[in-house]
Tab-separated table of C-alpha atoms and ligand atoms in Angstrom:
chain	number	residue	atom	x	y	z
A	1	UNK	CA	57.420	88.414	-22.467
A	2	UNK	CA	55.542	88.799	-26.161
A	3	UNK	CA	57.271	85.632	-27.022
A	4	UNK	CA	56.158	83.710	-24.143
A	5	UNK	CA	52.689	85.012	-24.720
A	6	UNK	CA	52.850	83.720	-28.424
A	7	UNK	CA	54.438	80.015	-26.967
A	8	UNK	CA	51.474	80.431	-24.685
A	9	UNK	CA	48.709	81.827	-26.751
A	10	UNK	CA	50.153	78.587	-29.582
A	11	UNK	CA	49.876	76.204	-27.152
A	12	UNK	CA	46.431	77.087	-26.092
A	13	UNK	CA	45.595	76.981	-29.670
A	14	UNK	CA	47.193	73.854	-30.220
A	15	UNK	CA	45.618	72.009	-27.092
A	16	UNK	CA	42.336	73.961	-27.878
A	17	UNK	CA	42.785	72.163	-31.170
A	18	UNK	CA	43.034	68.958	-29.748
A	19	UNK	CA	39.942	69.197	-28.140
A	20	UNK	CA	37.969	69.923	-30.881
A	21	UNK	CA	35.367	67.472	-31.783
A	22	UNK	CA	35.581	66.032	-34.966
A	23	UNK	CA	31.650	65.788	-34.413
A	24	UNK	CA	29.063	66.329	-31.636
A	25	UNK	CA	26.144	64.468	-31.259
A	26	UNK	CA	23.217	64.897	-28.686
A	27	UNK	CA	24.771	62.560	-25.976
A	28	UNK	CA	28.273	61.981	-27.477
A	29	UNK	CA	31.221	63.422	-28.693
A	30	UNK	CA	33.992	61.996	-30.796
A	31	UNK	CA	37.262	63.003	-31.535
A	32	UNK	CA	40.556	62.335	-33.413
A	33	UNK	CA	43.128	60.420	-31.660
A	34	UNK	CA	47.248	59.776	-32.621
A	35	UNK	CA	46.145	57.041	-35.140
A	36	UNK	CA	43.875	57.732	-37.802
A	37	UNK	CA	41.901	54.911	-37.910
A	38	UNK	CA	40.995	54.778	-33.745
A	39	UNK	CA	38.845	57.478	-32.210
A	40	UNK	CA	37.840	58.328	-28.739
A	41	UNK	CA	33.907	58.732	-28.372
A	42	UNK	CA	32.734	60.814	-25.292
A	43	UNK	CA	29.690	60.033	-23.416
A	44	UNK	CA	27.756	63.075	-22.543
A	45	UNK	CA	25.970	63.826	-19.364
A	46	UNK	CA	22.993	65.372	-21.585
A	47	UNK	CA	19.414	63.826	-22.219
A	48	UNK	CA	17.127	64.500	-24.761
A	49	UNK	CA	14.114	62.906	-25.740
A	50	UNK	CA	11.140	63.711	-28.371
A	51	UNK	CA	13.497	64.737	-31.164
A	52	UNK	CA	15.262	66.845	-29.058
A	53	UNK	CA	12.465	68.834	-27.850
A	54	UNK	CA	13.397	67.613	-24.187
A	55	UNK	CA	16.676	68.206	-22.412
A	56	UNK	CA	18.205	67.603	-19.486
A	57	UNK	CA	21.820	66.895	-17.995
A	58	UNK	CA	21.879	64.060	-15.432
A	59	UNK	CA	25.096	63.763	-13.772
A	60	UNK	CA	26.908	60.849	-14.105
A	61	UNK	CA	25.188	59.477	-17.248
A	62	UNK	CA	28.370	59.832	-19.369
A	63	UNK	CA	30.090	57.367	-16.886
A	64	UNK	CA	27.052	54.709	-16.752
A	65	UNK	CA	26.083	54.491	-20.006
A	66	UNK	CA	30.146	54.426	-21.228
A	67	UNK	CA	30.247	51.765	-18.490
A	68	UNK	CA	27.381	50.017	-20.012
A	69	UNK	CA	28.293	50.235	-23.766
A	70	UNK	CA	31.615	49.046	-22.945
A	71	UNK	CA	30.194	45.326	-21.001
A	72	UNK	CA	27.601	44.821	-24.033
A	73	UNK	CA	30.187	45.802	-26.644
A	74	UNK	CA	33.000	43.168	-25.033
A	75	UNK	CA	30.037	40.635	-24.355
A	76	UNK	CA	29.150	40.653	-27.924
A	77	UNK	CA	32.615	40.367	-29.372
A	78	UNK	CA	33.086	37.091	-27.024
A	79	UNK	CA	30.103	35.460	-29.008
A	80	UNK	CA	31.404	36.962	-32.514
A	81	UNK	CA	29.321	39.704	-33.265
A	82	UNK	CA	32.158	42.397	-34.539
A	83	UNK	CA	31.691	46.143	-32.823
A	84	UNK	CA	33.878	49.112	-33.504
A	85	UNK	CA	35.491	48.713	-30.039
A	86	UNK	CA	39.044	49.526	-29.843
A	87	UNK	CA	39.994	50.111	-26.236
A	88	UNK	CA	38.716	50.757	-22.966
A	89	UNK	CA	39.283	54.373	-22.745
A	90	UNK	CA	38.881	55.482	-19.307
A	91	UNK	CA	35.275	56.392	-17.293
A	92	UNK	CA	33.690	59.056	-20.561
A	93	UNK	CA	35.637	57.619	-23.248
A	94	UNK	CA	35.381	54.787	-25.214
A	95	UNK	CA	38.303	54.214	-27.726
A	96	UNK	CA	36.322	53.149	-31.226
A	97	UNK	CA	37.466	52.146	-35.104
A	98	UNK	CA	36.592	55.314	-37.286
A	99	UNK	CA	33.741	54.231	-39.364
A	100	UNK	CA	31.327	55.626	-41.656
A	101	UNK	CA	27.878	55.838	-39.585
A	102	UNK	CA	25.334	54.151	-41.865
A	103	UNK	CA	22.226	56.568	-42.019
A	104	UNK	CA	19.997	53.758	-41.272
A	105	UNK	CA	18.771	53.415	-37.604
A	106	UNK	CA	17.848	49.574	-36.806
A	107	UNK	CA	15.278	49.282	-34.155
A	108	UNK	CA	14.545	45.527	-32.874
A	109	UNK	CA	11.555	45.271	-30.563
A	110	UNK	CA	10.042	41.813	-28.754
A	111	UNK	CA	7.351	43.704	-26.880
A	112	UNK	CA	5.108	46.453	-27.984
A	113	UNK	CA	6.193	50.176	-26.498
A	114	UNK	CA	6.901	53.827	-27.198
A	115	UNK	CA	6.443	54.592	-31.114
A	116	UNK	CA	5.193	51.060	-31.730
A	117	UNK	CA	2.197	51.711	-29.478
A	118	UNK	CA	1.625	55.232	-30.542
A	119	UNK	CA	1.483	54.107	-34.159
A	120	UNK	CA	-0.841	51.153	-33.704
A	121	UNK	CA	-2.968	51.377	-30.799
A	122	UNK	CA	-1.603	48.294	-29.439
A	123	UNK	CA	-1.177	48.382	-25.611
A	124	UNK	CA	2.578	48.575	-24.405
A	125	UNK	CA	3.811	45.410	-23.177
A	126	UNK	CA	2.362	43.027	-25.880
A	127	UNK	CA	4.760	40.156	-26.423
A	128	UNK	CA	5.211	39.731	-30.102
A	129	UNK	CA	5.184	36.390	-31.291
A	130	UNK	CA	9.035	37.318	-33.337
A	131	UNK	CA	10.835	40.251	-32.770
A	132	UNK	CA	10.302	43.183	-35.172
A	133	UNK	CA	12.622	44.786	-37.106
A	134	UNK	CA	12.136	48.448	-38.186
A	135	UNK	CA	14.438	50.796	-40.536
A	136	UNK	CA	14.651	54.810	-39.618
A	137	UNK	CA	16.034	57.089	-41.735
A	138	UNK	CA	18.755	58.765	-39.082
A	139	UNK	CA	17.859	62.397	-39.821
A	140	UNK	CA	17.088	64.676	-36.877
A	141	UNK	CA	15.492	67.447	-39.251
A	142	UNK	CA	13.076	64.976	-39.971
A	143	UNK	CA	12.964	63.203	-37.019
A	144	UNK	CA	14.281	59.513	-37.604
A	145	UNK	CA	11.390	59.026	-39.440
A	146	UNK	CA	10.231	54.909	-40.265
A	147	UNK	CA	11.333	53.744	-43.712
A	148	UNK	CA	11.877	50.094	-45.511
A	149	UNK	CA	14.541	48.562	-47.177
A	150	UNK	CA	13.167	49.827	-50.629
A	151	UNK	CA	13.329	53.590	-49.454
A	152	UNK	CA	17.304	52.854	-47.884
A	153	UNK	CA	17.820	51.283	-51.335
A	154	UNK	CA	16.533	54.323	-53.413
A	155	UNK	CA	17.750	56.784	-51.259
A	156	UNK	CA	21.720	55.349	-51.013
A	157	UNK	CA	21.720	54.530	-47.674
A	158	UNK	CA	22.142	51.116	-48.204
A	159	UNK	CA	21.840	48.292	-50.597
A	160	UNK	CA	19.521	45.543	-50.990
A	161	UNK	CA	22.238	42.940	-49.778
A	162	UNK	CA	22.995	45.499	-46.859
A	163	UNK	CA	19.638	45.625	-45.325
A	164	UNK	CA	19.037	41.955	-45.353
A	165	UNK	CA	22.637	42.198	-43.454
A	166	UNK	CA	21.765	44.952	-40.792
A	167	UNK	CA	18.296	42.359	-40.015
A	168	UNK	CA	19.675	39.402	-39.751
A	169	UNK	CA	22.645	40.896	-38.016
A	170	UNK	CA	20.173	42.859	-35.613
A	171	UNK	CA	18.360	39.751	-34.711
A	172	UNK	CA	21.454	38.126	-33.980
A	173	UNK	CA	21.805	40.846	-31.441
A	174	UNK	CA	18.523	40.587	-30.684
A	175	UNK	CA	19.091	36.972	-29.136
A	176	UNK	CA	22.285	37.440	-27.700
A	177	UNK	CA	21.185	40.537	-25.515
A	178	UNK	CA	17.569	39.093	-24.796
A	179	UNK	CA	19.924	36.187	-22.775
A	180	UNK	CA	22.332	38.566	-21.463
A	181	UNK	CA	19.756	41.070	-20.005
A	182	UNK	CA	17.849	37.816	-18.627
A	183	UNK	CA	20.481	36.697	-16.387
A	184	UNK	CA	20.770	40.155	-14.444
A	185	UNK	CA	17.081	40.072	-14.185
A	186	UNK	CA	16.243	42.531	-16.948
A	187	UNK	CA	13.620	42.221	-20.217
A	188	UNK	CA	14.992	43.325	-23.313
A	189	UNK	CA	12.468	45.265	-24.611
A	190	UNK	CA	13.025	47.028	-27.524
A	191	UNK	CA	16.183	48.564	-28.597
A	192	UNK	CA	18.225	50.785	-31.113
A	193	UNK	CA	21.360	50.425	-32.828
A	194	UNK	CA	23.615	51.410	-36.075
A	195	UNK	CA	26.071	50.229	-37.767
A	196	UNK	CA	29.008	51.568	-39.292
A	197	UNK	CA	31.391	51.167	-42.478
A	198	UNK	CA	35.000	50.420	-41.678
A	199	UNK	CA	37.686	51.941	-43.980
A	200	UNK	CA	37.918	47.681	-45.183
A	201	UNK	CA	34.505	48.268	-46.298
A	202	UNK	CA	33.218	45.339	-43.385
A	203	UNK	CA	29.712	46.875	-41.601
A	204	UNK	CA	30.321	46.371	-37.967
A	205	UNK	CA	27.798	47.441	-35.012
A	206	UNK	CA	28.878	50.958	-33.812
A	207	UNK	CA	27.597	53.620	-32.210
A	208	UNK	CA	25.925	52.733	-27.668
A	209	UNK	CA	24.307	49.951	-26.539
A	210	UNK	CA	23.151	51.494	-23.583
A	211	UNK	CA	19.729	52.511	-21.662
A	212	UNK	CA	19.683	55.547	-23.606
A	213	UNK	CA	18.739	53.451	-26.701
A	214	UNK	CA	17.179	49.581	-25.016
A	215	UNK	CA	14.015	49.839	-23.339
A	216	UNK	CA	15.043	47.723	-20.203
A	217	UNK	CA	12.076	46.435	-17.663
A	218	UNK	CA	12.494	44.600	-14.567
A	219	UNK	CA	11.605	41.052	-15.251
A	220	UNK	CA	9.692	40.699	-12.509
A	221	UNK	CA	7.865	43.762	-11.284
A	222	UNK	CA	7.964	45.150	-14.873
A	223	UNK	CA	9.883	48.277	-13.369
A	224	UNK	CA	11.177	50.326	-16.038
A	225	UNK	CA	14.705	51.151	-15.868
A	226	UNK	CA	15.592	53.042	-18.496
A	227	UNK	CA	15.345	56.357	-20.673
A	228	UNK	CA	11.371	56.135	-20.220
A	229	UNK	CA	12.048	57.155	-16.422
A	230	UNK	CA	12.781	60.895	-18.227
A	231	UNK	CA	10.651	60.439	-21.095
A	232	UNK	CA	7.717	60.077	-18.745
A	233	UNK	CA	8.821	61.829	-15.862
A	234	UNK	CA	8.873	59.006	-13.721
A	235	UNK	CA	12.052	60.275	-11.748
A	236	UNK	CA	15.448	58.282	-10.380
A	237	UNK	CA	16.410	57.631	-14.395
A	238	UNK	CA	19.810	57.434	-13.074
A	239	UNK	CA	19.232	55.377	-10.444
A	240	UNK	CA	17.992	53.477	-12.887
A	241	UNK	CA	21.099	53.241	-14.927
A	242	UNK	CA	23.069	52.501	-11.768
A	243	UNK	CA	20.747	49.218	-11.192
A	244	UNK	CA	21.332	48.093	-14.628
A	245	UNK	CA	24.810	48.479	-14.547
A	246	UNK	CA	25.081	46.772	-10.826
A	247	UNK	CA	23.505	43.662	-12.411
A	248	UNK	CA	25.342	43.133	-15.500
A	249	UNK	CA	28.711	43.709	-13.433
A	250	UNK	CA	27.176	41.332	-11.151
A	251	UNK	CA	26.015	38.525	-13.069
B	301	UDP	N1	15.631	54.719	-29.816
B	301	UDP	C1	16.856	55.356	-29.760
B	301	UDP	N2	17.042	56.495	-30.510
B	301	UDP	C2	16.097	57.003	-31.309
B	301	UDP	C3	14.846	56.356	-31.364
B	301	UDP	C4	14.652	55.227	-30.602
B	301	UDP	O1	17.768	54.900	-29.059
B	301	UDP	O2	16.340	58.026	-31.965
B	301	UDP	C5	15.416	53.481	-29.032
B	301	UDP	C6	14.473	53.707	-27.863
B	301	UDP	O3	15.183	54.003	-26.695
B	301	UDP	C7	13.790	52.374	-27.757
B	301	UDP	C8	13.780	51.840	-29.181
B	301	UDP	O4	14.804	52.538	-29.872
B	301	UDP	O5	14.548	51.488	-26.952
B	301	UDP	C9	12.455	52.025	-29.896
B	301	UDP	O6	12.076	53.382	-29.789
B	301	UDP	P1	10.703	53.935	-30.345
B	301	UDP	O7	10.690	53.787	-31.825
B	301	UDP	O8	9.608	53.311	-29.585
B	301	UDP	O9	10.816	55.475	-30.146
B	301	UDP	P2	10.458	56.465	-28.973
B	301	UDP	O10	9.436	55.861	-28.114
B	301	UDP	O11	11.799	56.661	-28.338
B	301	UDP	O12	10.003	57.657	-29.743
């Protein structure tokens, strides 16, 4: 009896073990898998929004924006922009190459919104003449706050040559989703992404592409379908997420 207890009490360790994230973030969670270089990254059904200081678990947003990710992240391979995909995974997971997350947060935007209007005054849904491109510091103690390539430089985050890379890169991006979002209907916004250092040393895109981190607008009512609907309490975020995952499968 004491031994089976022990085999049990191991394996519950062991499996327990397993399941341990080798890091949790506020909407995903990643873990080792049988090959050291591969992990599996977990969509969470939690929101947050404002730093963190708003929460909220909507069911099914693990599965959408997994769902999501997964389309852009294939899309973008097919035209040669390299990702960390690795697999499939099934409806939460994603199977990814381990990278090293660079602490640099690249945010592209075409049309004025969220921070950008808060900062400026300028009214949300000004269409920029180019695209933007804007460097955070990815720190939530301090709140992602806006920096340039000569604070990444000076602080280590990344070099000269590697911010000219994660902008031009970015814009690339930039033009391939603006087309892709077009043909379901959808404006491309503004959106967020990172990149990450494989153990080669090449910087690859990493991380979602997802409505969590693209402001998304219905191109022709101007609808918004996408983490706004919770920022601003404008209810249905995920039926939101469901539409823009309906048109991409559909288009
Ligand atoms: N974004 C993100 N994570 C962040 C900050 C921004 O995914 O930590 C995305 C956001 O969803 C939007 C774009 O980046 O699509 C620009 O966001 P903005 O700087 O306007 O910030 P916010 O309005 O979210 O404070």
């Amino acid at each position: 009896m004491r031994d089976a207890l022990l085999a049990l009490t191991d394996e519950v360790w062991q499996v327990s073990e397993v399941m341990t994230p080798l890091y949790e973030g506020k909407a995903k969670r990643l873990y080792a898998t049988d090959d050291p270089e591969i992990l599996r990254m977990e969509f969470k059904d939690e929101a947050t929004a404002f730093n963190a200081e708003k929460k909220a678990i909507f069911e099914n947003k693990g599965k959408l924006n997994k769902a999501i990710t997964t389309l852009i992240y294939q899309m973008l391979e097919e035209k040669g922009v390299k990702t960390h995909l690795a697999g499939e995974g099934d409806e939460i997971n994603l199977m990814v190459r381990k990278v090293e997350i660079l602490l640099v947060e690249v945010i592209v935007r075409n049309v004025a919104a969220g921070s950008f209007c808060k900062r400026t005054g300028v009214a949300e849904g000004t269409e920029f003449k180019k695209p933007i491109v804007e460097f955070s510091y990815k720190s939530d103690e301090l709140g992602d706050p806006l920096i340039n390539d000569d604070y990444a430089r000076e602080m280590g985050l990344a070099s000269e040559e590697e911010c000219a890379l994660l902008k031009r890169d970015a814009l690339i991006v930039n033009e391939v989703l603006i087309d892709f979002f077009a043909k379901s209907g959808l404006r491309l916004i503004d959106f967020k992404i990172e990149f990450g250092r494989l153990s080669s040393g090449e910087i690859v895109l990493a991380d979602e592409v997802s409505p969590d981190t693209c402001r998304l607008w219905d191109a022709k009512t101007g609808e918004k379908l996408d983490k706004d609907r919770f920022r601003q309490d404008l209810g249905g975020v995920m039926e939101g997420y469901q539409e823009v995952l309906r048109r991409l499968s559909d288009s």
